[in-house]
PDB file of C-alpha atoms in Angstrom:
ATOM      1  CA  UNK A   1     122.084  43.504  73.214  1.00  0.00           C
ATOM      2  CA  UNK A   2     120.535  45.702  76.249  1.00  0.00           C
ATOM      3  CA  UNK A   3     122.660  48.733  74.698  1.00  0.00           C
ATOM      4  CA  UNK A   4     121.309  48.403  71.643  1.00  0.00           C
ATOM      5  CA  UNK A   5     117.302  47.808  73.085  1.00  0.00           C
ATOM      6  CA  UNK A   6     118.041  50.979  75.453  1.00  0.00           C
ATOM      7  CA  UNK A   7     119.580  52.730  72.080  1.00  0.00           C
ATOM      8  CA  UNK A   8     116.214  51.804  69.986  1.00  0.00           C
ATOM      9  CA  UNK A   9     113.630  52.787  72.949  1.00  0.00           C
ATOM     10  CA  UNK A  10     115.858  56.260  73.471  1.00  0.00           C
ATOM     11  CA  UNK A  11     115.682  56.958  69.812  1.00  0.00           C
ATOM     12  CA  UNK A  12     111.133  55.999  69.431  1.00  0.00           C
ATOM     13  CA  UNK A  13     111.403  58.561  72.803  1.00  0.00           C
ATOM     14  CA  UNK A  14     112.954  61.392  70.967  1.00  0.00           C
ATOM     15  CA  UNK A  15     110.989  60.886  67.785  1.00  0.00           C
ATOM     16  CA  UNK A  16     107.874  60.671  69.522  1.00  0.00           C
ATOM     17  CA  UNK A  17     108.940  64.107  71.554  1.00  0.00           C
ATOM     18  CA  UNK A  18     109.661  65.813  68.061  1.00  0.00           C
ATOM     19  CA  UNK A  19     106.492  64.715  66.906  1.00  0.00           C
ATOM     20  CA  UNK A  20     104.593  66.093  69.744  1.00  0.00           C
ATOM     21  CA  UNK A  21     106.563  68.953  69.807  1.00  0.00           C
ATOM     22  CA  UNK A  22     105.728  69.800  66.236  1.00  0.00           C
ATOM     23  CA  UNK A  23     101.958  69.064  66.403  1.00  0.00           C
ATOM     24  CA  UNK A  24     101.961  71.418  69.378  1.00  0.00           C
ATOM     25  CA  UNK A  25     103.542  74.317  67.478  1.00  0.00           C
ATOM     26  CA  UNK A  26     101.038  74.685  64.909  1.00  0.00           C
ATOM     27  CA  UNK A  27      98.066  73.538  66.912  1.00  0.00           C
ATOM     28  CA  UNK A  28      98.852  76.524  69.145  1.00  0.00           C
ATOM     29  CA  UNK A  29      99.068  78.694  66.372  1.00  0.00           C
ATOM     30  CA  UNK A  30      95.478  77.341  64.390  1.00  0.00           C
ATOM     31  CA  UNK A  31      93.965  78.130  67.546  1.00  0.00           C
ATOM     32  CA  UNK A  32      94.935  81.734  67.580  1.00  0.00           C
ATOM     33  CA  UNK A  33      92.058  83.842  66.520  1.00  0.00           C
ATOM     34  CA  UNK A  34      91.495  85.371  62.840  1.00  0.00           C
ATOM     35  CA  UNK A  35      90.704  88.791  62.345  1.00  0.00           C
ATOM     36  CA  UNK A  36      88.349  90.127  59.703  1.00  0.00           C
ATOM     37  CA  UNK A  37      91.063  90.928  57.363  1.00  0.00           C
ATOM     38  CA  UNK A  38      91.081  87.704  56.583  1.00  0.00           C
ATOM     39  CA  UNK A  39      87.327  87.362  55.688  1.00  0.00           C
ATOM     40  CA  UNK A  40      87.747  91.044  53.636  1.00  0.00           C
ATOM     41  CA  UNK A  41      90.451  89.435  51.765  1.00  0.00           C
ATOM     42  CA  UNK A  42      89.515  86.375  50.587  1.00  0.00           C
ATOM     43  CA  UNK A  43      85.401  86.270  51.753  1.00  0.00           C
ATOM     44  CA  UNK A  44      85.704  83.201  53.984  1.00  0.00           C
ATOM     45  CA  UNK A  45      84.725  83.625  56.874  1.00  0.00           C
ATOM     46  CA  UNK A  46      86.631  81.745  60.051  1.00  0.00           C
ATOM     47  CA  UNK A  47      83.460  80.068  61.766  1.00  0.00           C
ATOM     48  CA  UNK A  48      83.557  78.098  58.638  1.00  0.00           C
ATOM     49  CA  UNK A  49      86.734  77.230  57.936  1.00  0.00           C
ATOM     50  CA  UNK A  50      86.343  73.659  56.925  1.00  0.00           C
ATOM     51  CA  UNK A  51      88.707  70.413  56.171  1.00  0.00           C
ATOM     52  CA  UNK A  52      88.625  71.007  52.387  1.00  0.00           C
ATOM     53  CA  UNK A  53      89.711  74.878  52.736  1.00  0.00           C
ATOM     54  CA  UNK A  54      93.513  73.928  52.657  1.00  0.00           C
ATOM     55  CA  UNK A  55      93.550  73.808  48.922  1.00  0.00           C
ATOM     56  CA  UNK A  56      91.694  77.324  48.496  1.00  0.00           C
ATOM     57  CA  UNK A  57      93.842  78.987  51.543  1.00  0.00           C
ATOM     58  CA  UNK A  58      97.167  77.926  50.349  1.00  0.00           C
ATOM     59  CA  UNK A  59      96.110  79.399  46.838  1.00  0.00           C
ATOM     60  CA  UNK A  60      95.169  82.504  48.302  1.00  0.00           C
ATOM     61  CA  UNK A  61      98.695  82.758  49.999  1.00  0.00           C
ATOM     62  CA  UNK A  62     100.003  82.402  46.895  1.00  0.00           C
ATOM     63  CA  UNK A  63      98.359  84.858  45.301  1.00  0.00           C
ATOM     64  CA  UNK A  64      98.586  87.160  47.977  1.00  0.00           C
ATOM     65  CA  UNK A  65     101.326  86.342  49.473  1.00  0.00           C
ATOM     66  CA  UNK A  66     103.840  84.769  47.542  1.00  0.00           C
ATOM     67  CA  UNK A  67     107.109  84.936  49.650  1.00  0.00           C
ATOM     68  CA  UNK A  68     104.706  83.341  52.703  1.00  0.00           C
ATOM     69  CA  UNK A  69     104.879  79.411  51.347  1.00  0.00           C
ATOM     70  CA  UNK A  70     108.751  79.974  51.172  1.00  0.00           C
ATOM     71  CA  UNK A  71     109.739  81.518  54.904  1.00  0.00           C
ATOM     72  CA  UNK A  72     107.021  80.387  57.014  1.00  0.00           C
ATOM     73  CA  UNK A  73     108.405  77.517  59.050  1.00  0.00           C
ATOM     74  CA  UNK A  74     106.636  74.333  59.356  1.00  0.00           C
ATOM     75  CA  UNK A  75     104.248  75.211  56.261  1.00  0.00           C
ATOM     76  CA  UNK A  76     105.824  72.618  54.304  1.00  0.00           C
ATOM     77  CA  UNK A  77     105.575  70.206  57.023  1.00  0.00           C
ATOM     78  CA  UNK A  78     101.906  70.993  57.340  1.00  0.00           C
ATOM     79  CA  UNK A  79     101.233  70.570  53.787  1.00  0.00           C
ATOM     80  CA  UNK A  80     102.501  67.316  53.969  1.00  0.00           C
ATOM     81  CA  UNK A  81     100.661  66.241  56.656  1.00  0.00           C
ATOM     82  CA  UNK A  82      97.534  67.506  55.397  1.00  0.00           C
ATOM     83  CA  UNK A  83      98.024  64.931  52.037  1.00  0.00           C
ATOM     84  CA  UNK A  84      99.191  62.128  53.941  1.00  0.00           C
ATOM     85  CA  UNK A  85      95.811  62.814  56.506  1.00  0.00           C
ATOM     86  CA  UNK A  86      93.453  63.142  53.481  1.00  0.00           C
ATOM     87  CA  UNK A  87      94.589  60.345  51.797  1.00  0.00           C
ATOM     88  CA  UNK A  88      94.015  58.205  55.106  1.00  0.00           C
ATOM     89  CA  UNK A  89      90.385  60.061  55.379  1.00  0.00           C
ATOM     90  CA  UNK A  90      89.731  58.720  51.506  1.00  0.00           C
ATOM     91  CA  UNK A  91      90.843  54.923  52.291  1.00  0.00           C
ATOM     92  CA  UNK A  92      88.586  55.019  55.952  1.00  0.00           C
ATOM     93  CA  UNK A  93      85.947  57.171  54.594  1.00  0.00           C
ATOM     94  CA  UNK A  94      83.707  53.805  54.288  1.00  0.00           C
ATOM     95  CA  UNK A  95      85.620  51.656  55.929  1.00  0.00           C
ATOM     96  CA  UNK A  96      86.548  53.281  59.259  1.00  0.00           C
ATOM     97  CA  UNK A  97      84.391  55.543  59.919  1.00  0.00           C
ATOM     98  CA  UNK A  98      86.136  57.025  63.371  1.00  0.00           C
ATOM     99  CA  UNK A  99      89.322  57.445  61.670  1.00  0.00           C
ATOM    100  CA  UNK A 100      87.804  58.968  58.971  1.00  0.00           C
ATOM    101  CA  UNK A 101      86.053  61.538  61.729  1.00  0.00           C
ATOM    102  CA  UNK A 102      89.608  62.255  63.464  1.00  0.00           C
ATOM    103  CA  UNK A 103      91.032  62.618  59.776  1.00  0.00           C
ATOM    104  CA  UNK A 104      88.906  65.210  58.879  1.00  0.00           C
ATOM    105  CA  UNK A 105      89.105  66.824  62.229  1.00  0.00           C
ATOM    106  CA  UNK A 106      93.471  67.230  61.654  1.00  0.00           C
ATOM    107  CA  UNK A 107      92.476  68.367  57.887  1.00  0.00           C
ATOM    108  CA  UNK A 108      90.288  71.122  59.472  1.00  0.00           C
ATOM    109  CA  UNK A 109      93.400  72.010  61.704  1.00  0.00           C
ATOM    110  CA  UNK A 110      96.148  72.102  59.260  1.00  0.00           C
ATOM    111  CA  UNK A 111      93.352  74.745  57.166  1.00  0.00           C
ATOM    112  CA  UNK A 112      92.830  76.554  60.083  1.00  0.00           C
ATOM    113  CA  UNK A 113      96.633  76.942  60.432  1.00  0.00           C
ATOM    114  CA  UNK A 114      97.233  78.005  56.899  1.00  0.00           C
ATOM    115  CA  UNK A 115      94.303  80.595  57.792  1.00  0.00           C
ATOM    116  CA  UNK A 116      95.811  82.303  60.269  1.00  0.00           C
ATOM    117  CA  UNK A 117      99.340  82.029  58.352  1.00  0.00           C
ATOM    118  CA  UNK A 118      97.251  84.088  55.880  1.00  0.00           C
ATOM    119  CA  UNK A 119      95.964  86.316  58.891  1.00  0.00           C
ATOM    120  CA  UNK A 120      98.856  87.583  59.985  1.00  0.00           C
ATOM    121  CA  UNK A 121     100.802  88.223  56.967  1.00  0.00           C
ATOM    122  CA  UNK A 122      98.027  90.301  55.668  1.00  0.00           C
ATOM    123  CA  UNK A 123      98.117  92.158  59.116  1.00  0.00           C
ATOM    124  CA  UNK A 124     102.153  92.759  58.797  1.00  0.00           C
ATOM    125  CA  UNK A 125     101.713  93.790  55.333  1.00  0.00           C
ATOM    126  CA  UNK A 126      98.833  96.713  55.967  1.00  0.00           C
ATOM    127  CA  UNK A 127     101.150  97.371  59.383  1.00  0.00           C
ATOM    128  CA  UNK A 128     104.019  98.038  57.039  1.00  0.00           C
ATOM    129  CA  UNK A 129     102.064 100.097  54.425  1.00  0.00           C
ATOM    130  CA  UNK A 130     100.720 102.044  57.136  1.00  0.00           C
ATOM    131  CA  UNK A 131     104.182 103.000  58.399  1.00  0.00           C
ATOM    132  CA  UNK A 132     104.701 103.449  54.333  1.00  0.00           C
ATOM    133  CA  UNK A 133     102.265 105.812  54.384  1.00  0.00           C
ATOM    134  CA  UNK A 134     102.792 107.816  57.775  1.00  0.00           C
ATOM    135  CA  UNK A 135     106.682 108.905  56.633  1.00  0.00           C
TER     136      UNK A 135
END
């Protein structure tokens, strides 16, 4: 019986490490900055990148860049969250009004992260028309 209590509190450790691990990743990367290739591209500008952008900005890496939803790691994951966090925001919008605050504060995140997804690719892709261009 301890074995298997020391097994279960072992295995909530590492999932709660993995979690925190993986929040960390791409809360390090939303807070990189944006640069205005982003806001010449798609005319939103990153002061106001808001908690219902995620829709628009995962559109716009679609249509701009399409290979970007299938190698970027953790994308998928993000998307994810960002339904399950919205859905939660919906149910406590009235009810909960705190959780529906923090809610909308991880939506903003996960659209800030798809932002700067967006932000770099378009930087590697004029970086690699620019060597196009220079040969």
């Amino acid at each position: 019986m301890t074995a298997v209590l020391i097994l279960a509190f072992s295995v909530l450790a590492l999932v709660q490490f993995a979690i925190s691990q993986w929040r960390m990743i791409w809360l390090t990367t939303a807070n990189q900055p944006l640069s205005d290739s982003l806001r010449a591209a798609t005319g939103i500008e990153a002061e106001t990148i808001g908690p219902n952008d995620f829709g628009k900005l995962l559109g716009l890496c679609d249509e701009l860049s399409p290979s970007l939803t299938k190698v970027t790691p953790w994308l998928g994951e993000v998307r994810g969250y960002y339904r399950v966090v919205e859905r939660l925001e919906a149910v406590c919008r009235s009810i909960q009004p705190a959780i529906s605050a923090w809610a909308s504060g991880e939506m903003k995140i996960c659209s800030r992260y798809v932002a700067v997804l967006l932000d770099q690719n378009l930087a590697l892709d004029l970086d690699e028309r620019a060597a196009v261009r220079s040969t």
